[in-house]
Coordinates of C-alpha atoms in Angstrom, one line a residue:
R20 CA 22.9 -19.9 82.2
A21 CA 26.4 -18.3 81.7
E22 CA 27.8 -21.8 80.9
Q23 CA 25.1 -22.3 78.3
Q24 CA 25.8 -18.9 76.7
A25 CA 29.6 -19.7 76.7
A26 CA 29.0 -23.0 75.0
E27 CA 26.8 -21.4 72.4
I28 CA 29.5 -18.7 71.7
V29 CA 32.1 -21.4 71.4
A30 CA 29.9 -23.5 69.0
K31 CA 29.2 -20.5 66.9
A32 CA 32.9 -19.5 66.7
R33 CA 33.7 -23.1 65.6
E34 CA 31.1 -23.0 62.9
E35 CA 32.3 -19.6 61.7
A36 CA 35.9 -20.9 61.7
Q37 CA 34.9 -24.0 59.7
A38 CA 33.0 -21.8 57.2
E39 CA 35.9 -19.5 56.8
R40 CA 38.3 -22.4 56.3
A41 CA 36.0 -23.8 53.6
R42 CA 35.8 -20.4 51.8
A43 CA 39.6 -20.0 52.0
L44 CA 40.1 -23.5 50.6
A45 CA 37.7 -22.9 47.8
E46 CA 39.5 -19.7 46.9
A47 CA 42.9 -21.4 47.0
R48 CA 41.6 -24.1 44.7
R49 CA 40.3 -21.5 42.2
E50 CA 43.6 -19.7 42.4
V51 CA 45.7 -22.9 41.8
A52 CA 43.4 -23.8 38.9
N53 CA 43.8 -20.4 37.3
L54 CA 47.6 -20.4 37.8
S55 CA 47.9 -23.9 36.4
I56 CA 45.9 -22.9 33.3
D57 CA 47.9 -19.8 32.8
L58 CA 51.2 -21.8 33.1
A59 CA 49.9 -24.4 30.7
E60 CA 49.0 -21.7 28.2
R61 CA 52.5 -20.2 28.4
V62 CA 54.2 -23.6 28.0
V63 CA 52.1 -24.6 25.0
G64 CA 52.2 -21.1 23.6
E65 CA 48.5 -20.8 22.8
A66 CA 45.2 -20.4 24.5
L67 CA 43.8 -23.7 25.8
D68 CA 40.1 -24.5 26.3
R69 CA 39.8 -23.0 29.8
E70 CA 36.8 -25.2 30.8
A71 CA 38.5 -28.4 29.8
Q72 CA 41.7 -27.4 31.7
L73 CA 39.7 -26.3 34.7
G74 CA 38.0 -29.7 34.7
L75 CA 41.4 -31.4 34.6
V76 CA 42.8 -29.3 37.4
E77 CA 39.7 -29.9 39.6
R78 CA 40.0 -33.7 39.1
Y79 CA 43.7 -33.5 39.9
I80 CA 43.0 -31.6 43.1
A81 CA 40.3 -34.1 44.1
E82 CA 42.9 -36.9 43.5
L83 CA 45.4 -35.1 45.8
E84 CA 42.7 -34.6 48.5
S85 CA 41.8 -38.3 48.4
K86 CA 45.4 -39.4 49.1

């Protein structure tokens, strides 16, 4: 009984760790996208279409992840 409870606790902890990692990764991706857009706006000197730029950044990140 104690071994089963321990295994359940470990499994739950692993699931929570994976969920937290996914949340942190998603937040980091959003932050990188926003920083990239801000930098591009400064370089170009005008506001860019944020949705289009966000799409470009997301595709770039996906390409990096697939390598």
